[in-house]
Amino acid sequence: MLIRILGAAAGGGYPQWNCHCNGCETVRDGGAIPLTQSSIAVQSEEDGSWFLINASPDVRQQIEAMRAEGCFNLYSGNSHSGNRSLPFAGILLTDAEIDHTTGLILLRESTAPLNIYSTATVKQALTSGYAILSTLQNYCGVKWAPITPGEIIKLTDDLEVEAFALSTKAPKYIQSTEVEVWGIGLTIRDKITNTSLTYAPGMGSIDKDLRQRFENSDCILIDGTFWTNDELPKLGIGARTAEQMGHLALSGDDGSLSQLASITNTRKIFVHINNTNPILIPNSPERQTVENTGIEISYDGLTIKL
Ligand code: MLT
Ligand code: MN
Ligand code: ZN
């Protein structure tokens, strides 16, 4: 399978339109490369079809970047000029966050219904809370299919996906909730190459099962949102800690860096990186620390072949 990081930044992107943190100003001064918002795509090498995982507000730019690089050349679902359908065989959602779902609205011009996979909880949130799925019904339409943690879904002849529960928080627009699992991670297996990818862009903690899943994967794409737990409060630009937002910070004794350090046979890459995270600044001590730990920092267009 081929995996492409469409957007490496967390919500807001890099730079974020209203932000004057060190990172955002560094990009504006030309000292760092801009990044679009969190999303990846996975391609079956068997039939060339692509799957979009999360639909960011930057999806239009991300699709055009894929087209410019010839990503869709092999995908017959999108070849003739009269075809204005989506160049993805399906869209998988890991949660109902605004920055992972707003791109769906931009895809309304598709001439075929969008094939969307999500948990029932996410469907409900996107139907009654942030009503994107209901809105789309009067445009391209939606064909929804459930994803249930623990169950395996066949995407193509070679690719299958297994969802698993992650410790995450409800989206801010949900006022009260009794639901426990808001976000999921996905393990995608290629049955021909016998390889697997685990994607966990929103991860509040790492338990024994998750650790084992990471060890058993060839590549993991992991939550790289914040460097410190109090990153936003400390900068005076947000009240909530990383923990309160359902993100495990990278640094600190129990941070993801130290927890992931001993996983050695897996390619480890941070995704969903917030613009305040100093690892985005070239040559920063924090970025060097991450690189010394053997974890990669993703960027838009990074392509991984498994
Ligand atoms: C998150 O990643 O936790 C959310 O996207 C943050 C938010 O937009 O509230
Ligand atoms: Mn987010
Ligand atoms: Zn910023």
Short mmCIF file of C-alpha atoms and ligand atoms in Angstrom, two decimals:
data_model
loop_
_atom_site.label_atom_id
_atom_site.label_comp_id
_atom_site.label_asym_id
_atom_site.label_seq_id
_atom_site.Cartn_x
_atom_site.Cartn_y
_atom_site.Cartn_z
CA MET A 1 0.00 0.00 0.00
CA LEU A 2 0.95 3.58 -0.52
CA ILE A 3 0.27 6.17 2.18
CA ARG A 4 0.37 9.90 1.59
CA ILE A 5 0.33 12.55 4.29
CA LEU A 6 -2.05 15.12 2.80
CA GLY A 7 -1.82 17.50 5.75
CA ALA A 8 0.60 17.23 8.67
CA ALA A 9 -0.72 20.09 10.82
CA ALA A 10 -3.46 19.95 13.43
CA GLY A 11 -6.57 22.15 13.22
CA GLY A 12 -5.79 25.71 12.11
CA GLY A 13 -2.88 24.66 9.90
CA TYR A 14 0.58 26.15 9.87
CA PRO A 15 0.38 29.12 9.99
CA GLN A 16 -3.09 29.57 11.50
CA TRP A 17 -4.85 32.69 10.15
CA ASN A 18 -5.15 34.48 13.53
CA CYS A 19 -2.08 33.16 15.33
CA HIS A 20 1.10 35.02 16.19
CA CYS A 21 2.92 32.28 18.03
CA ASN A 22 6.60 31.75 17.30
CA GLY A 23 5.89 28.92 14.86
CA CYS A 24 3.27 30.78 12.83
CA GLU A 25 5.47 33.86 12.56
CA THR A 26 8.43 31.67 11.56
CA VAL A 27 6.44 30.29 8.60
CA ARG A 28 5.35 33.79 7.58
CA ASP A 29 8.99 34.90 7.65
CA GLY A 30 9.94 32.01 5.36
CA GLY A 31 11.78 30.11 8.08
CA ALA A 32 9.54 27.03 8.07
CA ILE A 33 7.44 25.21 5.48
CA PRO A 34 3.65 25.75 5.65
CA LEU A 35 1.46 22.74 6.41
CA THR A 36 -2.17 22.02 5.66
CA GLN A 37 -4.60 20.41 8.09
CA SER A 38 -4.70 16.82 9.27
CA SER A 39 -5.54 14.16 6.71
CA ILE A 40 -3.97 11.16 4.97
CA ALA A 41 -4.76 9.03 1.94
CA VAL A 42 -4.05 5.36 1.38
CA GLN A 43 -3.84 3.63 -2.00
CA SER A 44 -4.40 0.01 -2.85
CA GLU A 45 -1.61 -0.98 -5.20
CA GLU A 46 -3.77 -3.82 -6.48
CA ASP A 47 -6.47 -1.72 -8.14
CA GLY A 48 -5.10 1.84 -7.76
CA SER A 49 -8.04 3.07 -5.68
CA TRP A 50 -7.44 5.69 -3.02
CA PHE A 51 -9.13 6.10 0.37
CA LEU A 52 -9.24 9.45 2.11
CA ILE A 53 -8.86 9.30 5.88
CA ASN A 54 -10.34 12.39 7.46
CA ALA A 55 -11.49 15.32 5.34
CA SER A 56 -9.76 18.54 6.32
CA PRO A 57 -10.80 22.09 5.46
CA ASP A 58 -7.78 22.03 3.09
CA VAL A 59 -9.01 19.02 1.10
CA ARG A 60 -9.35 20.98 -2.16
CA GLN A 61 -5.69 22.02 -2.11
CA GLN A 62 -4.66 18.53 -1.00
CA ILE A 63 -6.49 16.85 -3.90
CA GLU A 64 -4.96 19.26 -6.39
CA ALA A 65 -1.49 18.52 -4.97
CA MET A 66 -2.16 14.80 -5.46
CA ARG A 67 -3.35 15.40 -9.01
CA ALA A 68 -0.31 17.54 -9.82
CA GLU A 69 1.95 14.73 -8.68
CA GLY A 70 0.16 12.13 -10.79
CA CYS A 71 -1.33 10.24 -7.85
CA PHE A 72 -4.60 9.60 -9.70
CA ASN A 73 -3.10 8.44 -12.98
CA LEU A 74 -3.71 4.79 -12.20
CA TYR A 75 -7.13 5.25 -10.69
CA SER A 76 -9.73 4.39 -13.32
CA GLY A 77 -12.60 5.72 -11.20
CA ASN A 78 -11.57 9.22 -12.18
CA SER A 79 -10.17 9.10 -15.67
CA HIS A 80 -12.43 10.78 -18.22
CA SER A 81 -13.16 14.48 -18.32
CA GLY A 82 -16.92 14.04 -18.00
CA ASN A 83 -16.48 12.34 -14.65
CA ARG A 84 -16.82 14.76 -11.78
CA SER A 85 -17.02 12.12 -9.10
CA LEU A 86 -14.61 11.93 -6.22
CA PRO A 87 -11.16 10.43 -6.86
CA PHE A 88 -11.50 8.38 -3.65
CA ALA A 89 -13.28 5.04 -3.39
CA GLY A 90 -14.21 5.89 0.20
CA ILE A 91 -13.70 8.32 3.05
CA LEU A 92 -12.93 7.06 6.56
CA LEU A 93 -13.39 9.29 9.59
CA THR A 94 -11.53 8.72 12.85
CA ASP A 95 -13.66 11.21 14.81
CA ALA A 96 -16.19 14.02 14.40
CA GLU A 97 -13.80 16.94 14.96
CA ILE A 98 -14.39 20.04 12.84
CA ASP A 99 -10.88 19.89 11.41
CA HIS A 100 -11.29 16.24 10.38
CA THR A 101 -14.73 16.57 8.78
CA THR A 102 -15.24 20.07 7.35
CA GLY A 103 -13.68 18.99 4.05
CA LEU A 104 -16.76 16.82 3.41
CA ILE A 105 -18.75 19.97 2.63
CA LEU A 106 -16.18 20.94 0.00
CA LEU A 107 -16.73 17.57 -1.70
CA ARG A 108 -20.47 18.20 -2.22
CA GLU A 109 -19.90 18.85 -5.95
CA SER A 110 -19.18 15.16 -6.51
CA THR A 111 -21.58 13.65 -9.03
CA ALA A 112 -21.63 10.39 -7.08
CA PRO A 113 -22.59 9.96 -3.42
CA LEU A 114 -19.69 10.00 -0.95
CA ASN A 115 -18.91 6.60 0.55
CA ILE A 116 -18.30 7.50 4.19
CA TYR A 117 -17.17 5.08 6.90
CA SER A 118 -17.43 6.11 10.56
CA THR A 119 -18.61 4.91 13.93
CA ALA A 120 -22.31 5.33 14.71
CA THR A 121 -21.30 7.94 17.31
CA VAL A 122 -19.53 10.05 14.70
CA LYS A 123 -22.47 9.69 12.32
CA GLN A 124 -24.82 10.91 15.03
CA ALA A 125 -22.59 13.90 15.83
CA LEU A 126 -22.38 14.81 12.14
CA THR A 127 -26.13 14.48 11.75
CA SER A 128 -27.42 16.39 14.75
CA GLY A 129 -24.48 18.35 16.22
CA TYR A 130 -22.41 19.57 13.28
CA ALA A 131 -24.91 18.50 10.65
CA ILE A 132 -22.62 17.95 7.67
CA LEU A 133 -24.02 14.55 6.71
CA SER A 134 -27.60 15.81 6.72
CA THR A 135 -26.55 18.83 4.66
CA LEU A 136 -24.80 16.64 2.09
CA GLN A 137 -27.96 14.61 1.49
CA ASN A 138 -29.29 17.44 -0.69
CA TYR A 139 -26.04 17.75 -2.66
CA CYS A 140 -24.07 14.66 -3.69
CA GLY A 141 -25.64 12.38 -1.09
CA VAL A 142 -23.92 10.04 1.31
CA LYS A 143 -23.61 6.27 1.43
CA TRP A 144 -22.67 5.58 5.01
CA ALA A 145 -21.11 2.39 6.33
CA PRO A 146 -20.42 1.66 9.97
CA ILE A 147 -16.99 1.12 11.46
CA THR A 148 -17.02 -0.66 14.79
CA PRO A 149 -13.96 -0.97 17.01
CA GLY A 150 -12.72 -4.55 16.89
CA GLU A 151 -14.28 -5.32 13.52
CA ILE A 152 -12.43 -5.71 10.24
CA ILE A 153 -13.74 -4.19 7.03
CA LYS A 154 -12.55 -5.17 3.57
CA LEU A 155 -11.78 -2.06 1.50
CA THR A 156 -10.35 -3.71 -1.61
CA ASP A 157 -9.02 -7.14 -2.58
CA ASP A 158 -5.75 -6.32 -0.86
CA LEU A 159 -6.63 -3.79 1.86
CA GLU A 160 -8.59 -4.29 5.05
CA VAL A 161 -9.07 -1.94 7.97
CA GLU A 162 -9.57 -2.62 11.64
CA ALA A 163 -10.76 0.15 13.95
CA PHE A 164 -9.86 0.36 17.63
CA ALA A 165 -10.98 2.69 20.40
CA LEU A 166 -8.68 5.50 21.47
CA SER A 167 -8.83 7.66 24.54
CA THR A 168 -10.12 10.95 23.10
CA LYS A 169 -12.56 13.71 24.03
CA ALA A 170 -15.91 14.68 22.53
CA PRO A 171 -15.77 17.54 20.01
CA LYS A 172 -16.30 20.95 21.62
CA TYR A 173 -19.67 21.43 19.87
CA ILE A 174 -21.11 18.44 21.74
CA GLN A 175 -22.48 19.93 24.93
CA SER A 176 -22.94 16.85 27.03
CA THR A 177 -22.25 13.25 26.31
CA GLU A 178 -22.42 9.82 27.82
CA VAL A 179 -20.57 8.27 24.96
CA GLU A 180 -17.18 6.87 25.92
CA VAL A 181 -15.49 6.30 22.60
CA TRP A 182 -15.30 9.46 20.51
CA GLY A 183 -12.20 8.80 18.51
CA ILE A 184 -10.86 5.67 16.93
CA GLY A 185 -7.57 4.65 15.42
CA LEU A 186 -7.25 2.54 12.30
CA THR A 187 -4.96 -0.33 11.42
CA ILE A 188 -4.83 -0.90 7.68
CA ARG A 189 -3.39 -4.20 6.47
CA ASP A 190 -2.19 -5.04 3.01
CA LYS A 191 -2.77 -8.76 2.54
CA ILE A 192 -0.50 -9.02 -0.48
CA THR A 193 2.60 -7.37 0.97
CA ASN A 194 1.64 -8.50 4.50
CA THR A 195 2.30 -5.05 5.95
CA SER A 196 0.30 -2.80 8.24
CA LEU A 197 -0.14 0.85 9.06
CA THR A 198 -1.64 2.16 12.31
CA TYR A 199 -3.08 5.68 12.27
CA ALA A 200 -3.82 7.41 15.60
CA PRO A 201 -4.02 11.18 15.04
CA GLY A 202 -5.87 11.84 18.31
CA MET A 203 -4.55 9.83 21.24
CA GLY A 204 -4.89 10.77 24.92
CA SER A 205 -2.91 7.86 26.33
CA ILE A 206 -1.08 4.67 25.38
CA ASP A 207 -2.25 1.51 27.13
CA LYS A 208 -0.84 -2.00 26.87
CA ASP A 209 -3.04 -3.00 23.93
CA LEU A 210 -2.20 0.12 21.95
CA ARG A 211 1.48 -0.34 22.63
CA GLN A 212 1.27 -3.91 21.36
CA ARG A 213 -0.59 -2.76 18.27
CA PHE A 214 2.17 -0.22 17.60
CA GLU A 215 4.83 -2.90 18.02
CA ASN A 216 3.00 -5.15 15.56
CA SER A 217 2.69 -2.43 12.90
CA ASP A 218 5.24 -1.66 10.22
CA CYS A 219 4.49 2.04 10.45
CA ILE A 220 2.58 4.18 12.94
CA LEU A 221 1.25 7.69 12.41
CA ILE A 222 0.79 9.18 15.85
CA ASP A 223 -0.68 12.20 17.59
CA GLY A 224 1.98 14.94 17.58
CA THR A 225 -0.31 17.82 18.61
CA PHE A 226 1.50 19.36 21.57
CA TRP A 227 5.02 19.45 22.96
CA THR A 228 3.91 20.22 26.53
CA ASN A 229 0.69 19.55 28.37
CA ASP A 230 0.20 23.23 29.23
CA GLU A 231 1.25 24.54 25.80
CA LEU A 232 -1.83 26.62 25.00
CA PRO A 233 -2.54 28.00 28.52
CA LYS A 234 1.11 28.97 28.87
CA LEU A 235 1.05 30.92 25.61
CA GLY A 236 -2.17 32.58 26.74
CA ILE A 237 -4.04 31.33 23.66
CA GLY A 238 -6.28 28.66 25.11
CA ALA A 239 -7.63 27.48 28.41
CA ARG A 240 -7.46 23.73 27.92
CA THR A 241 -4.45 21.52 28.49
CA ALA A 242 -3.41 18.86 26.01
CA GLU A 243 -4.87 16.26 28.36
CA GLN A 244 -8.19 18.09 28.58
CA MET A 245 -8.29 18.08 24.78
CA GLY A 246 -7.54 14.35 24.59
CA HIS A 247 -3.97 14.66 23.36
CA LEU A 248 -0.91 13.07 24.98
CA ALA A 249 1.91 15.64 24.93
CA LEU A 250 5.28 14.60 23.49
CA SER A 251 7.58 15.76 26.28
CA GLY A 252 7.73 14.85 29.97
CA ASP A 253 8.34 11.61 31.84
CA ASP A 254 5.04 10.09 30.66
CA GLY A 255 5.00 11.86 27.32
CA SER A 256 4.68 10.00 24.04
CA LEU A 257 8.39 10.42 23.23
CA SER A 258 9.52 8.47 26.26
CA GLN A 259 6.70 5.93 25.93
CA LEU A 260 7.46 5.24 22.27
CA ALA A 261 11.26 5.25 22.54
CA SER A 262 11.54 1.52 23.18
CA ILE A 263 9.43 0.54 20.16
CA THR A 264 12.21 -0.14 17.71
CA ASN A 265 11.04 -2.25 14.77
CA THR A 266 8.34 0.13 13.66
CA ARG A 267 8.64 3.28 11.55
CA LYS A 268 7.22 6.03 13.81
CA ILE A 269 5.94 9.34 12.43
CA PHE A 270 4.19 12.26 14.15
CA VAL A 271 1.09 13.69 12.45
CA HIS A 272 -1.60 16.21 13.55
CA ILE A 273 1.05 18.65 14.78
CA ASN A 274 -0.24 21.92 16.21
CA ASN A 275 1.26 25.20 15.00
CA THR A 276 2.38 25.98 18.57
CA ASN A 277 4.48 22.80 18.75
CA PRO A 278 8.16 23.83 18.54
CA ILE A 279 9.07 20.60 16.69
CA LEU A 280 7.81 22.32 13.53
CA ILE A 281 10.60 24.90 13.72
CA PRO A 282 13.72 23.81 11.82
CA ASN A 283 16.72 23.17 14.07
CA SER A 284 14.80 23.79 17.29
CA PRO A 285 16.11 21.80 20.26
CA GLU A 286 12.71 20.10 20.52
CA ARG A 287 12.85 18.98 16.88
CA GLN A 288 16.35 17.64 17.41
CA THR A 289 15.21 15.75 20.49
CA VAL A 290 12.47 14.05 18.46
CA GLU A 291 14.85 13.16 15.64
CA ASN A 292 17.35 11.74 18.13
CA THR A 293 14.60 9.54 19.54
CA GLY A 294 14.11 8.02 16.11
CA ILE A 295 10.67 9.44 15.43
CA GLU A 296 9.99 11.27 12.17
CA ILE A 297 8.07 14.52 11.87
CA SER A 298 5.69 14.42 8.92
CA TYR A 299 5.14 17.07 6.26
CA ASP A 300 2.63 17.55 3.48
CA GLY A 301 3.24 15.17 0.60
CA LEU A 302 5.32 12.66 2.58
CA THR A 303 4.72 9.29 0.92
CA ILE A 304 5.29 5.93 2.56
CA LYS A 305 5.29 2.61 0.76
CA LEU A 306 4.56 -0.50 2.82
C1 MLT B 1 -8.50 18.35 18.51
O1 MLT B 1 -7.71 17.87 17.70
O2 MLT B 1 -8.46 18.10 19.72
C2 MLT B 1 -9.56 19.25 18.03
O3 MLT B 1 -9.51 19.34 16.65
C3 MLT B 1 -9.41 20.58 18.69
C4 MLT B 1 -10.59 21.46 18.43
O4 MLT B 1 -10.77 21.91 17.30
O5 MLT B 1 -11.33 21.77 19.36
MN MN B 2 -7.67 18.25 15.61
ZN ZN B 3 0.53 29.64 15.88
#
